[in-house]
mmCIF file with all atom_site columns, C-alpha atoms in Angstrom:
data_model
loop_
_atom_site.group_PDB
_atom_site.id
_atom_site.type_symbol
_atom_site.label_atom_id
_atom_site.label_alt_id
_atom_site.label_comp_id
_atom_site.label_asym_id
_atom_site.label_entity_id
_atom_site.label_seq_id
_atom_site.pdbx_PDB_ins_code
_atom_site.Cartn_x
_atom_site.Cartn_y
_atom_site.Cartn_z
_atom_site.occupancy
_atom_site.B_iso_or_equiv
_atom_site.pdbx_formal_charge
_atom_site.auth_seq_id
_atom_site.auth_comp_id
_atom_site.auth_asym_id
_atom_site.auth_atom_id
_atom_site.pdbx_PDB_model_num
ATOM 1   C CA . LYS A 1 1   ? 8.048  8.016   151.470 1.00 0.00 ? 1   LYS A CA 1
ATOM 2   C CA . GLU A 1 2   ? 4.682  6.254   150.141 1.00 0.00 ? 2   GLU A CA 1
ATOM 3   C CA . ASP A 1 3   ? 5.225  6.733   146.860 1.00 0.00 ? 3   ASP A CA 1
ATOM 4   C CA . LEU A 1 4   ? 8.972  5.837   147.153 1.00 0.00 ? 4   LEU A CA 1
ATOM 5   C CA . HIS A 1 5   ? 7.618  2.274   148.492 1.00 0.00 ? 5   HIS A CA 1
ATOM 6   C CA . LYS A 1 6   ? 5.228  2.764   145.407 1.00 0.00 ? 6   LYS A CA 1
ATOM 7   C CA . ASN A 1 7   ? 8.129  2.970   142.912 1.00 0.00 ? 7   ASN A CA 1
ATOM 8   C CA . LEU A 1 8   ? 9.820  -0.418  144.961 1.00 0.00 ? 8   LEU A CA 1
ATOM 9   C CA . SER A 1 9   ? 11.793 2.121   147.088 1.00 0.00 ? 9   SER A CA 1
ATOM 10  C CA . VAL A 1 10  ? 13.184 3.171   143.487 1.00 0.00 ? 10  VAL A CA 1
ATOM 11  C CA . CYS A 1 11  ? 13.773 7.386   143.626 1.00 0.00 ? 11  CYS A CA 1
ATOM 12  C CA . PRO A 1 12  ? 10.749 8.191   140.197 1.00 0.00 ? 12  PRO A CA 1
ATOM 13  C CA . ASN A 1 13  ? 13.587 11.269  139.885 1.00 0.00 ? 13  ASN A CA 1
ATOM 14  C CA . CYS A 1 14  ? 16.537 10.650  139.716 1.00 0.00 ? 14  CYS A CA 1
ATOM 15  C CA . GLY A 1 15  ? 16.036 6.419   139.436 1.00 0.00 ? 15  GLY A CA 1
ATOM 16  C CA . LYS A 1 16  ? 18.637 5.720   142.925 1.00 0.00 ? 16  LYS A CA 1
ATOM 17  C CA . ASN A 1 17  ? 17.855 2.345   144.559 1.00 0.00 ? 17  ASN A CA 1
ATOM 18  C CA . PHE A 1 18  ? 17.216 3.010   148.382 1.00 0.00 ? 18  PHE A CA 1
ATOM 19  C CA . ARG A 1 19  ? 18.284 0.096   150.122 1.00 0.00 ? 19  ARG A CA 1
ATOM 20  C CA . LEU A 1 20  ? 15.464 -2.703  150.894 1.00 0.00 ? 20  LEU A CA 1
ATOM 21  C CA . SER A 1 21  ? 15.012 -4.746  154.420 1.00 0.00 ? 21  SER A CA 1
ATOM 22  C CA . SER A 1 22  ? 15.015 -7.997  153.478 1.00 0.00 ? 22  SER A CA 1
ATOM 23  C CA . ARG A 1 23  ? 10.769 -8.264  154.489 1.00 0.00 ? 23  ARG A CA 1
ATOM 24  C CA . ARG A 1 24  ? 10.278 -5.845  151.904 1.00 0.00 ? 24  ARG A CA 1
ATOM 25  C CA . ARG A 1 25  ? 12.577 -7.764  149.305 1.00 0.00 ? 25  ARG A CA 1
ATOM 26  C CA . ILE A 1 26  ? 10.897 -10.858 149.794 1.00 0.00 ? 26  ILE A CA 1
ATOM 27  C CA . MET A 1 27  ? 7.282  -8.702  149.165 1.00 0.00 ? 27  MET A CA 1
ATOM 28  C CA . GLN A 1 28  ? 8.715  -7.973  145.771 1.00 0.00 ? 28  GLN A CA 1
ATOM 29  C CA . ILE A 1 29  ? 10.682 -11.004 145.214 1.00 0.00 ? 29  ILE A CA 1
ATOM 30  C CA . ALA A 1 30  ? 8.245  -13.770 146.125 1.00 0.00 ? 30  ALA A CA 1
ATOM 31  C CA . ASP A 1 31  ? 4.420  -15.021 145.239 1.00 0.00 ? 31  ASP A CA 1
ATOM 32  C CA . GLU A 1 32  ? 2.237  -13.460 147.793 1.00 0.00 ? 32  GLU A CA 1
ATOM 33  C CA . GLY A 1 33  ? 1.232  -15.919 150.631 1.00 0.00 ? 33  GLY A CA 1
ATOM 34  C CA . THR A 1 34  ? 3.735  -18.803 149.446 1.00 0.00 ? 34  THR A CA 1
ATOM 35  C CA . PHE A 1 35  ? 7.330  -17.633 151.222 1.00 0.00 ? 35  PHE A CA 1
ATOM 36  C CA . GLU A 1 36  ? 8.060  -20.280 154.306 1.00 0.00 ? 36  GLU A CA 1
ATOM 37  C CA . GLU A 1 37  ? 10.784 -19.027 156.533 1.00 0.00 ? 37  GLU A CA 1
ATOM 38  C CA . ILE A 1 38  ? 13.678 -21.764 157.010 1.00 0.00 ? 38  ILE A CA 1
ATOM 39  C CA . GLY A 1 39  ? 16.556 -21.876 159.545 1.00 0.00 ? 39  GLY A CA 1
ATOM 40  C CA . LYS A 1 40  ? 14.560 -18.571 161.724 1.00 0.00 ? 40  LYS A CA 1
ATOM 41  C CA . GLU A 1 41  ? 15.627 -20.843 164.866 1.00 0.00 ? 41  GLU A CA 1
ATOM 42  C CA . ILE A 1 42  ? 19.555 -20.232 164.102 1.00 0.00 ? 42  ILE A CA 1
ATOM 43  C CA . LYS A 1 43  ? 20.584 -17.600 166.233 1.00 0.00 ? 43  LYS A CA 1
ATOM 44  C CA . THR A 1 44  ? 23.034 -15.037 166.738 1.00 0.00 ? 44  THR A CA 1
ATOM 45  C CA . LYS A 1 45  ? 25.684 -16.612 168.984 1.00 0.00 ? 45  LYS A CA 1
ATOM 46  C CA . ASP A 1 46  ? 28.394 -14.703 170.994 1.00 0.00 ? 46  ASP A CA 1
ATOM 47  C CA . PRO A 1 47  ? 32.134 -16.651 170.722 1.00 0.00 ? 47  PRO A CA 1
ATOM 48  C CA . LEU A 1 48  ? 34.783 -14.460 171.483 1.00 0.00 ? 48  LEU A CA 1
ATOM 49  C CA . GLU A 1 49  ? 32.164 -12.483 174.725 1.00 0.00 ? 49  GLU A CA 1
ATOM 50  C CA . PHE A 1 50  ? 32.978 -9.722  172.417 1.00 0.00 ? 50  PHE A CA 1
ATOM 51  C CA . LYS A 1 51  ? 32.163 -6.553  175.013 1.00 0.00 ? 51  LYS A CA 1
ATOM 52  C CA . GLY A 1 52  ? 28.640 -5.229  173.928 1.00 0.00 ? 52  GLY A CA 1
ATOM 53  C CA . TYR A 1 53  ? 27.983 -7.173  171.487 1.00 0.00 ? 53  TYR A CA 1
ATOM 54  C CA . LEU A 1 54  ? 25.009 -9.188  172.290 1.00 0.00 ? 54  LEU A CA 1
ATOM 55  C CA . LYS A 1 55  ? 23.577 -6.128  173.351 1.00 0.00 ? 55  LYS A CA 1
ATOM 56  C CA . LYS A 1 56  ? 23.747 -3.896  169.791 1.00 0.00 ? 56  LYS A CA 1
ATOM 57  C CA . VAL A 1 57  ? 22.054 -7.555  168.638 1.00 0.00 ? 57  VAL A CA 1
ATOM 58  C CA . GLU A 1 58  ? 19.718 -7.227  171.387 1.00 0.00 ? 58  GLU A CA 1
ATOM 59  C CA . MET A 1 59  ? 19.062 -3.491  170.037 1.00 0.00 ? 59  MET A CA 1
ATOM 60  C CA . LEU A 1 60  ? 18.819 -4.090  166.665 1.00 0.00 ? 60  LEU A CA 1
ATOM 61  C CA . LYS A 1 61  ? 16.542 -6.986  166.755 1.00 0.00 ? 61  LYS A CA 1
ATOM 62  C CA . GLU A 1 62  ? 14.361 -4.423  168.571 1.00 0.00 ? 62  GLU A CA 1
ATOM 63  C CA . LYS A 1 63  ? 14.819 -1.733  166.250 1.00 0.00 ? 63  LYS A CA 1
ATOM 64  C CA . THR A 1 64  ? 14.110 -3.527  162.700 1.00 0.00 ? 64  THR A CA 1
ATOM 65  C CA . LYS A 1 65  ? 11.873 -6.756  164.251 1.00 0.00 ? 65  LYS A CA 1
ATOM 66  C CA . ILE A 1 66  ? 14.409 -9.159  162.333 1.00 0.00 ? 66  ILE A CA 1
ATOM 67  C CA . GLU A 1 67  ? 16.401 -11.830 164.445 1.00 0.00 ? 67  GLU A CA 1
ATOM 68  C CA . GLU A 1 68  ? 19.248 -11.850 161.803 1.00 0.00 ? 68  GLU A CA 1
ATOM 69  C CA . ALA A 1 69  ? 21.085 -9.873  158.842 1.00 0.00 ? 69  ALA A CA 1
ATOM 70  C CA . VAL A 1 70  ? 19.574 -12.363 156.183 1.00 0.00 ? 70  VAL A CA 1
ATOM 71  C CA . LYS A 1 71  ? 15.734 -14.265 155.607 1.00 0.00 ? 71  LYS A CA 1
ATOM 72  C CA . CYS A 1 72  ? 15.656 -17.799 154.066 1.00 0.00 ? 72  CYS A CA 1
ATOM 73  C CA . GLY A 1 73  ? 12.857 -19.689 152.790 1.00 0.00 ? 73  GLY A CA 1
ATOM 74  C CA . ILE A 1 74  ? 10.981 -21.502 149.854 1.00 0.00 ? 74  ILE A CA 1
ATOM 75  C CA . CYS A 1 75  ? 8.761  -19.791 147.908 1.00 0.00 ? 75  CYS A CA 1
ATOM 76  C CA . GLU A 1 76  ? 7.083  -18.942 144.149 1.00 0.00 ? 76  GLU A CA 1
ATOM 77  C CA . ILE A 1 77  ? 8.811  -17.177 142.199 1.00 0.00 ? 77  ILE A CA 1
ATOM 78  C CA . GLU A 1 78  ? 5.616  -16.092 139.252 1.00 0.00 ? 78  GLU A CA 1
ATOM 79  C CA . GLY A 1 79  ? 4.539  -19.923 139.877 1.00 0.00 ? 79  GLY A CA 1
ATOM 80  C CA . GLU A 1 80  ? 8.169  -21.077 139.873 1.00 0.00 ? 80  GLU A CA 1
ATOM 81  C CA . LYS A 1 81  ? 9.098  -22.888 143.406 1.00 0.00 ? 81  LYS A CA 1
ATOM 82  C CA . ALA A 1 82  ? 13.050 -21.709 144.649 1.00 0.00 ? 82  ALA A CA 1
ATOM 83  C CA . VAL A 1 83  ? 14.853 -21.083 147.786 1.00 0.00 ? 83  VAL A CA 1
ATOM 84  C CA . LEU A 1 84  ? 15.273 -17.490 148.363 1.00 0.00 ? 84  LEU A CA 1
ATOM 85  C CA . ALA A 1 85  ? 17.635 -15.645 150.741 1.00 0.00 ? 85  ALA A CA 1
ATOM 86  C CA . ALA A 1 86  ? 17.583 -11.962 151.173 1.00 0.00 ? 86  ALA A CA 1
ATOM 87  C CA . MET A 1 87  ? 20.462 -10.657 153.094 1.00 0.00 ? 87  MET A CA 1
ATOM 88  C CA . ASP A 1 88  ? 19.251 -7.453  155.066 1.00 0.00 ? 88  ASP A CA 1
ATOM 89  C CA . GLY A 1 89  ? 21.666 -4.415  155.474 1.00 0.00 ? 89  GLY A CA 1
ATOM 90  C CA . ASN A 1 90  ? 19.832 -3.107  158.513 1.00 0.00 ? 90  ASN A CA 1
ATOM 91  C CA . PHE A 1 91  ? 21.012 -5.577  160.716 1.00 0.00 ? 91  PHE A CA 1
ATOM 92  C CA . LEU A 1 92  ? 25.108 -4.984  161.278 1.00 0.00 ? 92  LEU A CA 1
ATOM 93  C CA . MET A 1 93  ? 25.001 -3.462  157.737 1.00 0.00 ? 93  MET A CA 1
ATOM 94  C CA . GLY A 1 94  ? 24.207 -7.557  156.227 1.00 0.00 ? 94  GLY A CA 1
ATOM 95  C CA . SER A 1 95  ? 27.435 -8.330  157.958 1.00 0.00 ? 95  SER A CA 1
ATOM 96  C CA . MET A 1 96  ? 28.334 -12.008 158.026 1.00 0.00 ? 96  MET A CA 1
ATOM 97  C CA . GLY A 1 97  ? 28.760 -13.699 161.412 1.00 0.00 ? 97  GLY A CA 1
ATOM 98  C CA . SER A 1 98  ? 28.142 -17.802 162.328 1.00 0.00 ? 98  SER A CA 1
ATOM 99  C CA . ALA A 1 99  ? 24.155 -17.523 162.342 1.00 0.00 ? 99  ALA A CA 1
ATOM 100 C CA . VAL A 1 100 ? 24.076 -15.968 159.277 1.00 0.00 ? 100 VAL A CA 1
ATOM 101 C CA . GLY A 1 101 ? 27.040 -17.973 157.046 1.00 0.00 ? 101 GLY A CA 1
ATOM 102 C CA . GLU A 1 102 ? 24.902 -21.363 158.759 1.00 0.00 ? 102 GLU A CA 1
ATOM 103 C CA . ARG A 1 103 ? 21.293 -19.642 157.313 1.00 0.00 ? 103 ARG A CA 1
ATOM 104 C CA . ILE A 1 104 ? 22.588 -19.395 154.080 1.00 0.00 ? 104 ILE A CA 1
ATOM 105 C CA . THR A 1 105 ? 24.162 -23.075 154.557 1.00 0.00 ? 105 THR A CA 1
ATOM 106 C CA . LEU A 1 106 ? 21.060 -24.242 155.160 1.00 0.00 ? 106 LEU A CA 1
ATOM 107 C CA . ALA A 1 107 ? 19.483 -22.558 152.379 1.00 0.00 ? 107 ALA A CA 1
ATOM 108 C CA . ILE A 1 108 ? 22.016 -24.090 150.403 1.00 0.00 ? 108 ILE A CA 1
ATOM 109 C CA . GLU A 1 109 ? 21.505 -27.610 151.865 1.00 0.00 ? 109 GLU A CA 1
ATOM 110 C CA . THR A 1 110 ? 17.744 -27.159 151.586 1.00 0.00 ? 110 THR A CA 1
ATOM 111 C CA . ALA A 1 111 ? 17.830 -26.463 147.831 1.00 0.00 ? 111 ALA A CA 1
ATOM 112 C CA . ALA A 1 112 ? 20.096 -29.303 147.089 1.00 0.00 ? 112 ALA A CA 1
ATOM 113 C CA . LYS A 1 113 ? 18.276 -31.609 148.821 1.00 0.00 ? 113 LYS A CA 1
ATOM 114 C CA . ASP A 1 114 ? 14.706 -30.704 147.400 1.00 0.00 ? 114 ASP A CA 1
ATOM 115 C CA . LYS A 1 115 ? 15.991 -29.833 143.979 1.00 0.00 ? 115 LYS A CA 1
ATOM 116 C CA . LEU A 1 116 ? 15.174 -26.281 144.160 1.00 0.00 ? 116 LEU A CA 1
ATOM 117 C CA . PRO A 1 117 ? 17.231 -23.607 142.316 1.00 0.00 ? 117 PRO A CA 1
ATOM 118 C CA . LEU A 1 118 ? 18.241 -21.232 144.708 1.00 0.00 ? 118 LEU A CA 1
ATOM 119 C CA . ILE A 1 119 ? 18.297 -17.299 144.776 1.00 0.00 ? 119 ILE A CA 1
ATOM 120 C CA . ILE A 1 120 ? 20.363 -15.135 147.337 1.00 0.00 ? 120 ILE A CA 1
ATOM 121 C CA . PHE A 1 121 ? 20.071 -10.989 147.543 1.00 0.00 ? 121 PHE A CA 1
ATOM 122 C CA . CYS A 1 122 ? 23.553 -10.132 148.784 1.00 0.00 ? 122 CYS A CA 1
ATOM 123 C CA . VAL A 1 123 ? 23.984 -7.110  150.359 1.00 0.00 ? 123 VAL A CA 1
ATOM 124 C CA . SER A 1 124 ? 26.937 -6.859  153.212 1.00 0.00 ? 124 SER A CA 1
ATOM 125 C CA . GLY A 1 125 ? 29.625 -5.152  154.582 1.00 0.00 ? 125 GLY A CA 1
ATOM 126 C CA . GLY A 1 126 ? 31.637 -8.367  155.260 1.00 0.00 ? 126 GLY A CA 1
ATOM 127 C CA . ALA A 1 127 ? 32.829 -10.620 157.844 1.00 0.00 ? 127 ALA A CA 1
ATOM 128 C CA . ARG A 1 128 ? 31.154 -9.617  161.500 1.00 0.00 ? 128 ARG A CA 1
ATOM 129 C CA . MET A 1 129 ? 34.787 -9.252  163.046 1.00 0.00 ? 129 MET A CA 1
ATOM 130 C CA . GLN A 1 130 ? 32.879 -9.715  166.539 1.00 0.00 ? 130 GLN A CA 1
ATOM 131 C CA . GLU A 1 131 ? 33.353 -12.888 165.466 1.00 0.00 ? 131 GLU A CA 1
ATOM 132 C CA . GLY A 1 132 ? 36.702 -13.033 164.290 1.00 0.00 ? 132 GLY A CA 1
ATOM 133 C CA . ILE A 1 133 ? 38.047 -16.714 163.024 1.00 0.00 ? 133 ILE A CA 1
ATOM 134 C CA . ILE A 1 134 ? 34.875 -18.311 163.287 1.00 0.00 ? 134 ILE A CA 1
ATOM 135 C CA . SER A 1 135 ? 33.122 -15.224 160.828 1.00 0.00 ? 135 SER A CA 1
ATOM 136 C CA . LEU A 1 136 ? 35.658 -15.882 158.568 1.00 0.00 ? 136 LEU A CA 1
ATOM 137 C CA . MET A 1 137 ? 35.114 -19.446 158.884 1.00 0.00 ? 137 MET A CA 1
ATOM 138 C CA . GLN A 1 138 ? 31.985 -18.722 157.298 1.00 0.00 ? 138 GLN A CA 1
ATOM 139 C CA . MET A 1 139 ? 33.455 -17.906 153.956 1.00 0.00 ? 139 MET A CA 1
ATOM 140 C CA . ALA A 1 140 ? 34.788 -21.463 153.382 1.00 0.00 ? 140 ALA A CA 1
ATOM 141 C CA . LYS A 1 141 ? 31.207 -23.170 154.581 1.00 0.00 ? 141 LYS A CA 1
ATOM 142 C CA . THR A 1 142 ? 29.056 -21.423 152.341 1.00 0.00 ? 142 THR A CA 1
ATOM 143 C CA . SER A 1 143 ? 31.842 -22.066 149.316 1.00 0.00 ? 143 SER A CA 1
ATOM 144 C CA . ALA A 1 144 ? 31.650 -25.653 150.173 1.00 0.00 ? 144 ALA A CA 1
ATOM 145 C CA . ALA A 1 145 ? 27.810 -26.517 150.229 1.00 0.00 ? 145 ALA A CA 1
ATOM 146 C CA . LEU A 1 146 ? 27.890 -24.532 146.930 1.00 0.00 ? 146 LEU A CA 1
ATOM 147 C CA . THR A 1 147 ? 29.928 -27.294 145.521 1.00 0.00 ? 147 THR A CA 1
ATOM 148 C CA . LYS A 1 148 ? 27.517 -30.059 146.535 1.00 0.00 ? 148 LYS A CA 1
ATOM 149 C CA . LEU A 1 149 ? 24.308 -27.199 144.566 1.00 0.00 ? 149 LEU A CA 1
ATOM 150 C CA . SER A 1 150 ? 26.407 -27.765 142.116 1.00 0.00 ? 150 SER A CA 1
ATOM 151 C CA . GLU A 1 151 ? 26.544 -31.368 142.298 1.00 0.00 ? 151 GLU A CA 1
ATOM 152 C CA . ALA A 1 152 ? 22.693 -32.029 142.858 1.00 0.00 ? 152 ALA A CA 1
ATOM 153 C CA . LYS A 1 153 ? 22.937 -29.737 139.378 1.00 0.00 ? 153 LYS A CA 1
ATOM 154 C CA . GLN A 1 154 ? 20.678 -26.986 140.797 1.00 0.00 ? 154 GLN A CA 1
ATOM 155 C CA . LEU A 1 155 ? 20.958 -22.977 139.371 1.00 0.00 ? 155 LEU A CA 1
ATOM 156 C CA . TYR A 1 156 ? 22.301 -20.589 141.549 1.00 0.00 ? 156 TYR A CA 1
ATOM 157 C CA . ILE A 1 157 ? 21.874 -17.307 140.746 1.00 0.00 ? 157 ILE A CA 1
ATOM 158 C CA . SER A 1 158 ? 23.190 -14.437 142.926 1.00 0.00 ? 158 SER A CA 1
ATOM 159 C CA . VAL A 1 159 ? 21.873 -10.858 142.513 1.00 0.00 ? 159 VAL A CA 1
ATOM 160 C CA . LEU A 1 160 ? 24.415 -7.990  143.921 1.00 0.00 ? 160 LEU A CA 1
ATOM 161 C CA . THR A 1 161 ? 22.834 -5.003  145.868 1.00 0.00 ? 161 THR A CA 1
ATOM 162 C CA . ASP A 1 162 ? 24.600 -1.779  147.332 1.00 0.00 ? 162 ASP A CA 1
ATOM 163 C CA . PRO A 1 163 ? 26.784 -2.719  149.196 1.00 0.00 ? 163 PRO A CA 1
ATOM 164 C CA . THR A 1 164 ? 28.226 -6.096  148.823 1.00 0.00 ? 164 THR A CA 1
ATOM 165 C CA . THR A 1 165 ? 31.303 -6.066  149.795 1.00 0.00 ? 165 THR A CA 1
ATOM 166 C CA . GLY A 1 166 ? 34.423 -7.875  152.066 1.00 0.00 ? 166 GLY A CA 1
ATOM 167 C CA . GLY A 1 167 ? 33.741 -11.808 152.759 1.00 0.00 ? 167 GLY A CA 1
ATOM 168 C CA . VAL A 1 168 ? 29.991 -12.694 151.463 1.00 0.00 ? 168 VAL A CA 1
ATOM 169 C CA . THR A 1 169 ? 31.670 -10.932 147.712 1.00 0.00 ? 169 THR A CA 1
ATOM 170 C CA . ALA A 1 170 ? 35.021 -12.987 148.497 1.00 0.00 ? 170 ALA A CA 1
ATOM 171 C CA . SER A 1 171 ? 32.455 -16.109 148.806 1.00 0.00 ? 171 SER A CA 1
ATOM 172 C CA . PHE A 1 172 ? 28.776 -16.938 147.968 1.00 0.00 ? 172 PHE A CA 1
ATOM 173 C CA . ALA A 1 173 ? 28.106 -13.422 146.124 1.00 0.00 ? 173 ALA A CA 1
ATOM 174 C CA . SER A 1 174 ? 30.661 -14.096 143.811 1.00 0.00 ? 174 SER A CA 1
ATOM 175 C CA . LEU A 1 175 ? 29.555 -18.053 142.799 1.00 0.00 ? 175 LEU A CA 1
ATOM 176 C CA . GLY A 1 176 ? 26.654 -17.991 141.139 1.00 0.00 ? 176 GLY A CA 1
ATOM 177 C CA . ASP A 1 177 ? 25.879 -19.510 137.708 1.00 0.00 ? 177 ASP A CA 1
ATOM 178 C CA . ILE A 1 178 ? 24.326 -16.461 137.229 1.00 0.00 ? 178 ILE A CA 1
ATOM 179 C CA . ILE A 1 179 ? 25.198 -13.028 138.476 1.00 0.00 ? 179 ILE A CA 1
ATOM 180 C CA . LEU A 1 180 ? 22.823 -10.498 138.370 1.00 0.00 ? 180 LEU A CA 1
ATOM 181 C CA . ALA A 1 181 ? 23.719 -6.584  139.660 1.00 0.00 ? 181 ALA A CA 1
ATOM 182 C CA . GLU A 1 182 ? 20.851 -3.449  141.056 1.00 0.00 ? 182 GLU A CA 1
ATOM 183 C CA . PRO A 1 183 ? 22.059 -0.811  138.975 1.00 0.00 ? 183 PRO A CA 1
ATOM 184 C CA . HIS A 1 184 ? 25.212 2.258   141.098 1.00 0.00 ? 184 HIS A CA 1
ATOM 185 C CA . ALA A 1 185 ? 25.557 -0.609  143.425 1.00 0.00 ? 185 ALA A CA 1
ATOM 186 C CA . LEU A 1 186 ? 29.154 -0.646  145.493 1.00 0.00 ? 186 LEU A CA 1
ATOM 187 C CA . ILE A 1 187 ? 30.737 -4.129  144.954 1.00 0.00 ? 187 ILE A CA 1
ATOM 188 C CA . GLY A 1 188 ? 34.103 -5.110  145.666 1.00 0.00 ? 188 GLY A CA 1
ATOM 189 C CA . PHE A 1 189 ? 36.189 -6.925  148.422 1.00 0.00 ? 189 PHE A CA 1
ATOM 190 C CA . ALA A 1 190 ? 38.430 -3.762  150.171 1.00 0.00 ? 190 ALA A CA 1
ATOM 191 C CA . GLY A 1 191 ? 37.390 -0.501  150.034 1.00 0.00 ? 191 GLY A CA 1
ATOM 192 C CA . PRO A 1 192 ? 38.490 1.689   147.463 1.00 0.00 ? 192 PRO A CA 1
ATOM 193 C CA . ARG A 1 193 ? 40.747 3.711   149.453 1.00 0.00 ? 193 ARG A CA 1
ATOM 194 C CA . VAL A 1 194 ? 42.559 0.712   151.121 1.00 0.00 ? 194 VAL A CA 1
ATOM 195 C CA . ILE A 1 195 ? 43.640 -0.344  147.540 1.00 0.00 ? 195 ILE A CA 1
ATOM 196 C CA . GLU A 1 196 ? 44.820 3.069   145.948 1.00 0.00 ? 196 GLU A CA 1
ATOM 197 C CA . GLN A 1 197 ? 47.019 2.997   149.139 1.00 0.00 ? 197 GLN A CA 1
ATOM 198 C CA . THR A 1 198 ? 48.391 -0.757  148.819 1.00 0.00 ? 198 THR A CA 1
ATOM 199 C CA . ILE A 1 199 ? 48.625 -0.195  145.256 1.00 0.00 ? 199 ILE A CA 1
ATOM 200 C CA . LYS A 1 200 ? 49.996 2.883   144.806 1.00 0.00 ? 200 LYS A CA 1
ATOM 201 C CA . GLN A 1 201 ? 48.054 4.285   142.084 1.00 0.00 ? 201 GLN A CA 1
ATOM 202 C CA . LYS A 1 202 ? 44.822 5.959   140.909 1.00 0.00 ? 202 LYS A CA 1
ATOM 203 C CA . LEU A 1 203 ? 41.820 3.642   140.604 1.00 0.00 ? 203 LEU A CA 1
ATOM 204 C CA . PRO A 1 204 ? 39.651 4.459   136.844 1.00 0.00 ? 204 PRO A CA 1
ATOM 205 C CA . GLU A 1 205 ? 36.413 5.921   136.657 1.00 0.00 ? 205 GLU A CA 1
ATOM 206 C CA . GLY A 1 206 ? 33.610 4.107   138.521 1.00 0.00 ? 206 GLY A CA 1
ATOM 207 C CA . PHE A 1 207 ? 35.989 1.514   140.057 1.00 0.00 ? 207 PHE A CA 1
ATOM 208 C CA . GLN A 1 208 ? 33.601 -1.316  142.503 1.00 0.00 ? 208 GLN A CA 1
ATOM 209 C CA . SER A 1 209 ? 30.562 -0.312  140.582 1.00 0.00 ? 209 SER A CA 1
ATOM 210 C CA . SER A 1 210 ? 27.928 -2.657  138.932 1.00 0.00 ? 210 SER A CA 1
ATOM 211 C CA . GLU A 1 211 ? 28.206 -0.576  135.497 1.00 0.00 ? 211 GLU A CA 1
ATOM 212 C CA . PHE A 1 212 ? 32.052 -1.410  136.115 1.00 0.00 ? 212 PHE A CA 1
ATOM 213 C CA . LEU A 1 213 ? 32.080 -4.967  136.484 1.00 0.00 ? 213 LEU A CA 1
ATOM 214 C CA . LEU A 1 214 ? 29.921 -5.562  133.888 1.00 0.00 ? 214 LEU A CA 1
ATOM 215 C CA . GLU A 1 215 ? 31.998 -3.828  131.682 1.00 0.00 ? 215 GLU A CA 1
ATOM 216 C CA . HIS A 1 216 ? 34.789 -6.240  132.943 1.00 0.00 ? 216 HIS A CA 1
ATOM 217 C CA . GLY A 1 217 ? 32.822 -9.088  132.408 1.00 0.00 ? 217 GLY A CA 1
ATOM 218 C CA . PHE A 1 218 ? 31.954 -9.779  136.522 1.00 0.00 ? 218 PHE A CA 1
ATOM 219 C CA . ILE A 1 219 ? 28.688 -9.799  136.431 1.00 0.00 ? 219 ILE A CA 1
ATOM 220 C CA . ASP A 1 220 ? 26.134 -10.994 133.378 1.00 0.00 ? 220 ASP A CA 1
ATOM 221 C CA . LYS A 1 221 ? 23.435 -8.208  133.963 1.00 0.00 ? 221 LYS A CA 1
ATOM 222 C CA . ILE A 1 222 ? 22.436 -5.041  135.116 1.00 0.00 ? 222 ILE A CA 1
ATOM 223 C CA . VAL A 1 223 ? 18.759 -5.399  136.453 1.00 0.00 ? 223 VAL A CA 1
ATOM 224 C CA . GLU A 1 224 ? 16.179 -2.361  137.138 1.00 0.00 ? 224 GLU A CA 1
ATOM 225 C CA . ARG A 1 225 ? 14.487 -3.421  140.500 1.00 0.00 ? 225 ARG A CA 1
ATOM 226 C CA . LYS A 1 226 ? 10.757 -3.344  138.534 1.00 0.00 ? 226 LYS A CA 1
ATOM 227 C CA . ASP A 1 227 ? 12.559 -6.058  136.115 1.00 0.00 ? 227 ASP A CA 1
ATOM 228 C CA . MET A 1 228 ? 13.885 -8.426  139.002 1.00 0.00 ? 228 MET A CA 1
ATOM 229 C CA . LYS A 1 229 ? 11.050 -10.410 139.608 1.00 0.00 ? 229 LYS A CA 1
ATOM 230 C CA . SER A 1 230 ? 9.922  -11.446 135.912 1.00 0.00 ? 230 SER A CA 1
ATOM 231 C CA . THR A 1 231 ? 13.833 -11.573 134.867 1.00 0.00 ? 231 THR A CA 1
ATOM 232 C CA . ILE A 1 232 ? 14.785 -13.917 137.434 1.00 0.00 ? 232 ILE A CA 1
ATOM 233 C CA . ALA A 1 233 ? 10.964 -15.593 136.824 1.00 0.00 ? 233 ALA A CA 1
ATOM 234 C CA . ASN A 1 234 ? 12.416 -16.381 133.082 1.00 0.00 ? 234 ASN A CA 1
ATOM 235 C CA . LEU A 1 235 ? 16.240 -17.709 134.243 1.00 0.00 ? 235 LEU A CA 1
ATOM 236 C CA . LEU A 1 236 ? 13.894 -20.104 136.159 1.00 0.00 ? 236 LEU A CA 1
#
């Protein structure tokens, strides 16, 4: 396990990218001691009074030692100041409810206000069904906020990691000025089985992998984890 962590959670034998917590991701990307968190006070709500939802969230807080499925803040990346958001698949599979949407929106608005570039590391199972239409609304809200960032003429780099699916793919994950991805990441909206059943066709080999998306022009570059920080710094 220690060897794996030293190798940025990439298997030294087969090259598989293991999923990262938001904390570890920030440690890998932000210059040491520069990350200042924003939006920490934005917590999960239960608008539908969905049975067992808040209890599950409290259990996850205890287990993961984080408050929500995304951490946002201002940091430096090889000396370049930026706003960084890192989603966390350990917290309800990085699903987007009102708190996640609000934190992402705050990060976008902070970047627009302070005239800073924005980097979002996406990992998500999609919109959070326990919050119903409130979670789906986050797709429109984050997308609208990115329009303001574009009007402020600030760069947005979206980094797609395994998996990036559902409402996150259908909103801010796909709206980057530059879209990067980790190798062999699952990226899509609906799952392959649902698509096959809908269109009544067999899907091509490697469908919804970052390599397939690069080949078809949906992303700009696949970046190895060891090169991610320097690639982002060069782009900034």
